[in-house]
């Protein structure tokens, strides 16, 4: 009986965690017909060995993914990817079991523990310090840091792992993180040299120049490069700043981009091409977000207010704006431009290395601009720190006032309790007097004579 009770308790805890995990606002509820399509595909016998019609899958992803089935659908899409790519990437890690990795120690423990409380701090599944959510997240990040010694742990990974963990079990989320990092090539942007991230920021700047010239000129005028605001978008797949419902759809779009390309080019298995296609979704989302908020960004006339708007105001999207952004993502095709701009970036870097004395001056100018940008970032961080310290002092003062008020309330409560006790004794004494033989009941409504 005790074992059965333990099983029942474990089942109840599991259901509670599942409800907590999916506690976020969906952009648009999935239509019943689309849900039926997904259920039919997911329930197909032996589905892990069947190649589905990619156009049909692409269409279903475009129409939406049911929240309660999102994790299972992501696993299904990963299976379809593996069926299309029979030969795994050369960069695949050793196939060490997850449980074996958990038994080992990692040198990244401190960095991981620090970031646990910063990962979705307001979501109920992750908010409890070292609660079930944080412990599972720690396990996944620890295991990955041991599996991938080159990357180890990098800030931003916790959000990617966290999104996966919200939609599936711990070990399944770890396996899906491996798939994203190695099969889809995302690990390149987390490597210590961060070269891929630099290329991505250059590509985004060039795309802004192509699609939103006036916005590009405005940002350039104030020396605002994409690294000032877009690096966290790419490193966390928008999860660190945007609503969870929106982020989950961006993940869906990421899968969708790959599957669409698989339908058109089933033999496209070059890792760099796959990586560019995966990144393409993030570029599309960034372009759509910046373009749709362009009139508001152009109203700001200095670096601080522009960056503050992009970092803090822009992510607070309404449901209508979220859906509009996602729809624009499905309509854009920028793959050729991304490839051209990656080549362009490498050519420019080679020219800088093999430059003439005149180009050395240009390189110095570029370095000075970079240093100026870094100084501005430091000033921005210093300002944020000062604001945070001011808030802390304000909160400490508020706490002190509340403690003083609490002390006074306790004293007042004690005085009232003593007064109440005295009144009760008086009433009891009066009752005893009236209960004595021949005792006249006193008139409590009239004042006693004064004796004058």
Coordinates of C-alpha atoms in Angstrom, one line a residue:
X1 CA 0.0 0.0 0.0
X2 CA 2.8 2.4 0.9
X3 CA 4.4 1.8 -2.6
X4 CA 1.1 2.5 -4.3
X5 CA 0.7 5.7 -2.3
X6 CA 4.3 6.7 -3.4
X7 CA 3.4 6.0 -7.0
X8 CA 0.2 8.1 -6.7
X9 CA 2.1 11.0 -5.1
X10 CA 4.7 10.8 -7.8
X11 CA 2.0 10.9 -10.5
X12 CA 0.3 13.9 -8.8
X13 CA 3.6 15.7 -8.6
X14 CA 4.3 14.9 -12.3
X15 CA 0.8 16.3 -13.3
X16 CA 1.4 19.4 -11.2
X17 CA 4.8 20.0 -12.9
X18 CA 3.3 19.6 -16.3
X19 CA 0.7 22.2 -15.5
X20 CA 3.3 24.5 -14.2
X21 CA 5.6 24.1 -17.2
X22 CA 2.9 25.1 -19.7
X23 CA 1.8 28.1 -17.7
X24 CA 2.4 30.8 -20.4
X25 CA 0.1 32.7 -22.7
X26 CA -0.3 31.2 -26.2
X27 CA -0.2 33.5 -29.2
X28 CA -3.2 32.0 -30.9
X29 CA -5.0 28.8 -29.8
X30 CA -4.4 26.0 -32.3
X31 CA -7.5 25.2 -34.4
X32 CA -9.2 21.9 -33.9
X33 CA -8.7 20.8 -37.5
X34 CA -4.9 21.4 -37.2
X35 CA -4.8 19.6 -33.8
X36 CA -6.4 16.6 -35.5
X37 CA -3.8 16.6 -38.3
X38 CA -1.0 16.6 -35.6
X39 CA -2.7 13.8 -33.6
X40 CA -3.0 11.7 -36.8
X41 CA 0.7 12.1 -37.6
X42 CA 1.9 11.5 -34.0
X43 CA -0.2 8.4 -33.7
X44 CA 1.1 6.8 -36.9
X45 CA 2.5 3.3 -36.1
X46 CA 6.3 3.2 -36.5
X47 CA 6.4 7.0 -37.2
X48 CA 10.1 7.2 -36.3
X49 CA 10.9 5.2 -39.4
X50 CA 8.5 6.8 -41.8
X51 CA 9.3 9.8 -44.0
X52 CA 6.3 12.1 -44.0
X53 CA 5.3 14.5 -46.7
X54 CA 7.3 17.6 -45.8
X55 CA 4.9 20.0 -47.5
X56 CA 2.1 18.7 -45.3
X57 CA 4.3 19.0 -42.2
X58 CA 5.4 22.5 -43.2
X59 CA 1.7 23.5 -43.7
X60 CA 0.8 22.1 -40.3
X61 CA 3.6 24.0 -38.5
X62 CA 2.6 27.2 -40.3
X63 CA -1.0 26.9 -39.0
X64 CA 0.1 26.3 -35.4
X65 CA 1.2 23.7 -32.8
X66 CA -0.9 22.6 -29.9
X67 CA 0.8 23.7 -26.7
X68 CA 0.2 20.4 -24.8
X69 CA 1.8 18.5 -27.8
X70 CA 4.6 20.9 -28.6
X71 CA 7.3 18.8 -27.0
X72 CA 6.2 15.6 -28.8
X73 CA 6.0 17.5 -32.1
X74 CA 9.5 18.8 -31.7
X75 CA 10.7 15.2 -31.2
X76 CA 8.8 14.1 -34.2
X77 CA 10.4 16.8 -36.4
X78 CA 13.8 15.8 -35.1
X79 CA 13.1 12.2 -36.2
X80 CA 12.1 13.5 -39.6
X81 CA 15.4 15.4 -39.9
X82 CA 17.4 12.3 -39.0
X83 CA 15.5 10.3 -41.6
X84 CA 16.4 12.9 -44.2
X85 CA 20.1 13.0 -43.1
X86 CA 21.1 9.4 -42.8
X87 CA 24.8 10.3 -42.4
X88 CA 25.4 12.2 -39.1
X89 CA 27.5 15.3 -38.8
X90 CA 31.3 14.7 -38.3
X91 CA 31.1 16.9 -35.2
X92 CA 28.8 14.5 -33.3
X93 CA 30.0 14.0 -29.6
X94 CA 30.6 10.6 -28.0
X95 CA 27.4 8.8 -27.2
X96 CA 27.8 9.0 -23.4
X97 CA 24.6 8.1 -21.5
X98 CA 22.9 11.0 -19.7
X99 CA 22.9 9.3 -16.3
X100 CA 26.6 8.6 -16.6
X101 CA 27.3 12.3 -17.3
X102 CA 25.3 13.3 -14.2
X103 CA 27.6 11.2 -12.0
X104 CA 30.6 13.3 -13.1
X105 CA 31.8 16.7 -11.8
X106 CA 32.0 19.8 -14.0
X107 CA 34.3 22.8 -13.8
X108 CA 31.4 24.9 -15.0
X109 CA 29.3 24.3 -11.9
X110 CA 29.7 27.9 -10.5
X111 CA 28.7 29.6 -13.7
X112 CA 25.7 27.3 -14.2
X113 CA 24.4 27.8 -10.6
X114 CA 24.7 31.6 -10.9
X115 CA 22.5 31.6 -14.1
X116 CA 19.8 29.3 -12.7
X117 CA 18.0 32.1 -10.8
X118 CA 18.3 34.4 -13.9
X119 CA 16.6 31.9 -16.2
X120 CA 12.8 32.6 -16.5
X121 CA 12.8 34.0 -12.9
X122 CA 9.0 34.8 -13.0
X123 CA 7.9 31.4 -14.4
X124 CA 6.4 29.2 -11.6
X125 CA 8.4 26.1 -12.7
X126 CA 11.8 27.9 -12.4
X127 CA 11.1 30.5 -9.7
X128 CA 11.7 28.3 -6.6
X129 CA 15.3 28.4 -5.6
X130 CA 16.8 24.9 -6.3
X131 CA 13.2 23.7 -6.8
X132 CA 12.3 20.9 -9.3
X133 CA 12.7 23.2 -12.3
X134 CA 16.1 24.7 -11.4
X135 CA 17.5 21.2 -10.4
X136 CA 16.4 19.7 -13.8
X137 CA 17.9 22.7 -15.6
X138 CA 21.1 22.4 -13.7
X139 CA 21.4 18.7 -14.6
X140 CA 20.9 19.3 -18.3
X141 CA 23.5 22.1 -18.4
X142 CA 26.0 20.2 -16.3
X143 CA 25.6 17.1 -18.6
X144 CA 26.1 19.2 -21.7
X145 CA 29.1 21.0 -20.3
X146 CA 30.7 17.6 -19.8
X147 CA 29.6 16.3 -23.2
X148 CA 30.9 19.3 -25.2
X149 CA 34.2 20.2 -23.7
X150 CA 34.9 23.0 -26.3
X151 CA 31.7 24.9 -25.5
X152 CA 31.3 23.8 -21.9
X153 CA 28.7 26.3 -20.6
X154 CA 27.9 29.6 -22.2
X155 CA 25.4 32.3 -21.1
X156 CA 22.3 31.9 -23.2
X157 CA 22.3 28.1 -23.2
X158 CA 20.2 28.0 -20.0
X159 CA 17.3 29.7 -21.8
X160 CA 17.5 27.3 -24.8
X161 CA 17.6 24.3 -22.4
X162 CA 14.8 25.9 -20.3
X163 CA 12.4 26.2 -23.3
X164 CA 13.0 22.6 -24.1
X165 CA 12.5 21.5 -20.5
X166 CA 9.1 23.3 -20.3
X167 CA 7.8 21.0 -23.1
X168 CA 9.4 17.6 -22.3
X169 CA 11.1 15.5 -19.6
X170 CA 14.6 16.2 -18.4
X171 CA 16.5 13.5 -20.4
X172 CA 14.4 14.2 -23.5
X173 CA 15.3 17.9 -23.2
X174 CA 19.0 17.0 -23.0
X175 CA 18.8 14.9 -26.1
X176 CA 16.9 17.6 -27.9
X177 CA 19.6 20.2 -26.8
X178 CA 22.2 17.9 -28.3
X179 CA 20.2 17.7 -31.5
X180 CA 20.0 21.5 -31.8
X181 CA 23.6 22.1 -31.0
X182 CA 25.3 19.4 -33.1
X183 CA 22.8 18.4 -35.8
X184 CA 21.4 21.9 -36.4
X185 CA 24.8 23.5 -35.8
X186 CA 23.8 26.0 -33.1
X187 CA 26.9 25.2 -31.0
X188 CA 29.0 27.3 -33.4
X189 CA 27.6 30.5 -32.0
X190 CA 28.5 29.5 -28.5
X191 CA 32.1 28.6 -29.1
X192 CA 34.7 30.6 -27.1
X193 CA 35.9 32.7 -30.1
X194 CA 32.3 33.9 -30.8
X195 CA 33.3 34.4 -34.4
X196 CA 29.9 33.1 -35.7
X197 CA 28.1 35.5 -33.5
X198 CA 30.2 38.4 -34.9
X199 CA 29.3 37.2 -38.4
X200 CA 25.6 37.1 -37.5
X201 CA 25.7 40.7 -36.2
X202 CA 27.4 41.8 -39.4
X203 CA 24.7 40.0 -41.5
X204 CA 21.9 41.6 -39.5
X205 CA 23.4 45.1 -40.0
X206 CA 23.6 44.5 -43.8
X207 CA 20.0 43.2 -43.9
X208 CA 18.8 46.3 -42.1
X209 CA 20.6 48.3 -44.8
X210 CA 18.7 46.3 -47.5
X211 CA 15.2 46.2 -45.9
X212 CA 15.0 49.3 -43.7
X213 CA 17.5 51.9 -44.9
X214 CA 16.1 54.8 -42.9
X215 CA 16.3 52.8 -39.7
X216 CA 19.8 51.6 -40.6
X217 CA 21.0 55.2 -41.1
X218 CA 19.3 56.3 -37.9
X219 CA 21.1 53.6 -35.9
X220 CA 24.4 54.2 -37.6
X221 CA 24.1 57.9 -36.9
X222 CA 24.0 57.1 -33.2
X223 CA 26.7 54.4 -33.6
X224 CA 24.3 51.6 -32.5
X225 CA 25.4 48.2 -33.9
X226 CA 23.3 45.0 -33.6
X227 CA 25.7 43.7 -31.0
X228 CA 24.3 46.3 -28.6
X229 CA 20.8 44.8 -28.6
X230 CA 20.6 41.6 -30.8
X231 CA 23.3 39.4 -29.3
X232 CA 21.0 38.2 -26.5
X233 CA 18.3 37.6 -29.1
X234 CA 20.5 35.2 -31.0
X235 CA 22.2 33.5 -28.0
X236 CA 18.9 32.7 -26.3
X237 CA 16.6 32.4 -29.4
X238 CA 14.8 35.5 -28.0
X239 CA 13.9 33.6 -24.8
X240 CA 15.6 36.0 -22.4
X241 CA 13.5 39.0 -23.2
X242 CA 10.3 38.0 -25.1
X243 CA 7.0 36.4 -24.0
X244 CA 7.2 32.6 -23.7
X245 CA 4.3 32.0 -26.2
X246 CA 6.2 34.0 -28.8
X247 CA 9.5 32.2 -28.1
X248 CA 7.8 28.8 -28.4
X249 CA 6.5 29.8 -31.9
X250 CA 10.0 31.0 -32.9
X251 CA 11.3 27.5 -32.0
X252 CA 8.5 26.1 -34.2
X253 CA 9.5 28.4 -37.0
X254 CA 13.1 27.2 -36.6
X255 CA 12.0 23.7 -37.2
X256 CA 9.7 24.8 -40.0
X257 CA 12.5 26.6 -41.8
X258 CA 14.6 23.4 -41.9
X259 CA 11.7 21.2 -42.9
X260 CA 10.7 23.5 -45.7
X261 CA 14.2 23.4 -47.1
X262 CA 14.3 19.6 -46.7
X263 CA 11.2 19.4 -48.8
X264 CA 12.8 21.5 -51.6
X265 CA 16.4 20.2 -51.2
X266 CA 16.3 16.7 -49.6
X267 CA 20.1 16.3 -50.2
X268 CA 21.1 19.6 -48.5
X269 CA 23.2 18.2 -45.7
X270 CA 26.2 20.5 -45.5
X271 CA 26.5 21.6 -41.8
X272 CA 27.2 25.2 -42.6
X273 CA 24.1 25.4 -44.9
X274 CA 22.0 23.8 -42.1
X275 CA 23.4 26.3 -39.7
X276 CA 22.6 29.2 -41.9
X277 CA 19.0 28.0 -42.4
X278 CA 18.6 27.6 -38.6
X279 CA 19.9 31.1 -38.0
X280 CA 17.8 32.5 -40.9
X281 CA 14.7 32.3 -38.6
X282 CA 16.3 34.5 -36.0
X283 CA 17.3 37.1 -38.7
X284 CA 13.7 37.1 -40.0
X285 CA 12.3 37.6 -36.5
X286 CA 14.8 40.4 -35.8
X287 CA 14.1 42.2 -39.1
X288 CA 10.3 41.9 -38.5
X289 CA 10.5 43.2 -35.0
X290 CA 12.7 46.1 -35.9
X291 CA 10.8 47.0 -39.0
X292 CA 7.4 46.9 -37.3
X293 CA 8.6 49.2 -34.6
X294 CA 10.6 51.5 -36.9
X295 CA 8.4 54.6 -36.5
X296 CA 8.7 54.5 -32.7
X297 CA 12.5 53.9 -32.9
X298 CA 13.0 56.8 -35.3
X299 CA 11.3 59.1 -32.7
X300 CA 14.2 58.6 -30.3
X301 CA 17.2 60.9 -30.8
X302 CA 20.0 59.5 -28.6
X303 CA 21.9 56.3 -28.1
X304 CA 20.6 55.6 -24.5
X305 CA 16.8 56.0 -25.3
X306 CA 17.1 54.0 -28.6
X307 CA 18.8 51.1 -27.0
X308 CA 16.5 51.2 -24.0
X309 CA 13.5 51.1 -26.3
X310 CA 14.8 48.2 -28.3
X311 CA 15.9 46.2 -25.2
X312 CA 12.9 46.9 -22.8
X313 CA 9.9 48.3 -24.6
X314 CA 10.0 46.4 -27.9
X315 CA 9.9 42.9 -26.3
X316 CA 6.6 43.7 -24.6
X317 CA 4.6 42.6 -27.6
X318 CA 0.9 42.3 -27.8
X319 CA -0.7 39.2 -29.1
X320 CA -1.6 40.9 -32.4
X321 CA 2.0 42.1 -32.9
X322 CA 3.3 38.6 -32.1
X323 CA 1.1 36.9 -34.7
X324 CA 2.0 39.6 -37.3
X325 CA 5.7 39.0 -36.7
X326 CA 5.4 35.2 -37.0
X327 CA 3.4 35.6 -40.3
X328 CA 6.1 37.8 -41.7
X329 CA 8.7 35.3 -40.8
X330 CA 7.0 32.7 -43.0
X331 CA 6.9 35.0 -46.0
X332 CA 10.6 36.1 -46.0
X333 CA 13.4 34.4 -47.9
X334 CA 16.9 35.8 -47.1
X335 CA 19.1 32.7 -47.4
X336 CA 21.0 33.9 -50.4
X337 CA 21.7 37.3 -48.8
X338 CA 23.0 35.6 -45.6
X339 CA 25.4 33.5 -47.6
X340 CA 26.6 36.5 -49.6
X341 CA 27.1 38.6 -46.4
X342 CA 29.1 35.8 -44.7
X343 CA 31.5 35.7 -47.6
X344 CA 31.6 39.5 -47.6
X345 CA 32.5 39.5 -43.9
X346 CA 35.4 37.1 -44.4
X347 CA 36.7 39.1 -47.4
X348 CA 36.7 42.3 -45.3
X349 CA 38.6 40.5 -42.5
X350 CA 41.2 39.3 -45.0
X351 CA 41.6 42.8 -46.3
X352 CA 42.1 44.1 -42.8
X353 CA 44.8 41.5 -42.2
X354 CA 46.6 42.1 -45.6
X355 CA 46.0 45.9 -45.6
X356 CA 48.3 48.7 -46.8
X357 CA 49.5 51.5 -44.4
X358 CA 46.4 53.5 -45.5
X359 CA 44.2 50.6 -44.6
X360 CA 46.0 50.4 -41.2
X361 CA 44.6 53.8 -40.5
X362 CA 41.2 52.6 -41.4
X363 CA 41.6 49.6 -39.1
X364 CA 42.6 52.0 -36.3
X365 CA 39.5 54.0 -36.9
X366 CA 37.4 50.8 -36.7
X367 CA 39.1 49.8 -33.5
X368 CA 38.5 53.2 -32.0
X369 CA 34.8 52.9 -33.0
X370 CA 34.7 49.5 -31.4
X371 CA 36.3 50.9 -28.2
X372 CA 33.9 53.8 -28.2
X373 CA 31.0 51.3 -28.6
X374 CA 32.4 49.2 -25.7
X375 CA 32.7 52.4 -23.5
X376 CA 29.1 53.2 -24.2
X377 CA 28.1 49.7 -23.3
X378 CA 30.1 50.0 -20.1
X379 CA 28.4 53.3 -19.3
X380 CA 25.0 51.7 -20.1
X381 CA 25.8 48.9 -17.7
X382 CA 27.1 51.3 -15.1
X383 CA 23.9 53.3 -15.3
X384 CA 21.8 50.1 -15.0
X385 CA 23.9 49.2 -11.9
X386 CA 23.3 52.6 -10.4
X387 CA 19.6 52.4 -11.0
X388 CA 19.6 48.9 -9.5
X389 CA 21.5 50.2 -6.4
X390 CA 19.0 53.0 -6.1
X391 CA 16.1 50.5 -6.2
X392 CA 17.8 48.4 -3.6
X393 CA 18.2 51.4 -1.3
X394 CA 14.6 52.3 -1.9
X395 CA 13.4 48.8 -1.1
X396 CA 15.6 48.7 2.0
X397 CA 14.0 51.9 3.2
X398 CA 10.6 50.5 2.5
X399 CA 11.4 47.4 4.4
X400 CA 12.6 49.4 7.4
X401 CA 9.4 51.5 7.3
X402 CA 7.3 48.3 7.2
X403 CA 9.2 46.8 10.1
X404 CA 8.7 50.0 12.1
X405 CA 5.0 49.9 11.2
X406 CA 4.8 46.3 12.1
X407 CA 6.3 46.9 15.5
X408 CA 3.8 49.7 16.2
X409 CA 1.0 47.5 15.1
X410 CA 2.1 44.8 17.4
X411 CA 2.3 47.2 20.3
X412 CA -1.2 48.5 19.5
X413 CA -2.5 45.0 19.2
X414 CA -1.0 44.1 22.6
X415 CA -2.6 47.2 24.2
X416 CA -6.0 46.3 22.7
X417 CA -5.6 42.7 23.9
X418 CA -4.9 44.0 27.5
X419 CA -7.9 46.4 27.3
X420 CA -10.1 43.5 26.0
X421 CA -9.0 41.3 28.8
X422 CA -9.7 44.0 31.4
X423 CA -13.2 44.6 29.9
X424 CA -14.0 40.9 30.0
X425 CA -13.0 40.8 33.7
X426 CA -15.2 43.8 34.4
X427 CA -18.1 42.1 32.6
X428 CA -17.6 38.9 34.5
X429 CA -17.5 40.8 37.8
X430 CA -20.7 42.6 37.0
X431 CA -22.4 39.3 36.2
X432 CA -21.3 37.8 39.5
X433 CA -22.7 40.9 41.4
X434 CA -26.1 40.5 39.6
X435 CA -26.2 36.8 40.3
X436 CA -26.0 37.3 44.1
X437 CA -29.3 37.0 46.1
X438 CA -31.1 40.4 46.4
X439 CA -28.5 42.0 44.2
X440 CA -29.9 44.7 42.1
X441 CA -28.9 44.6 38.4
X442 CA -27.0 47.8 37.7
X443 CA -28.1 50.2 35.1
X444 CA -25.2 50.1 32.6
X445 CA -26.8 52.8 30.4
X446 CA -26.7 55.6 33.1
X447 CA -23.7 57.3 34.6
X448 CA -23.0 56.7 38.3
X449 CA -23.7 59.6 40.7
X450 CA -20.6 61.8 41.3
X451 CA -21.2 62.4 45.1
X452 CA -21.3 66.3 44.8

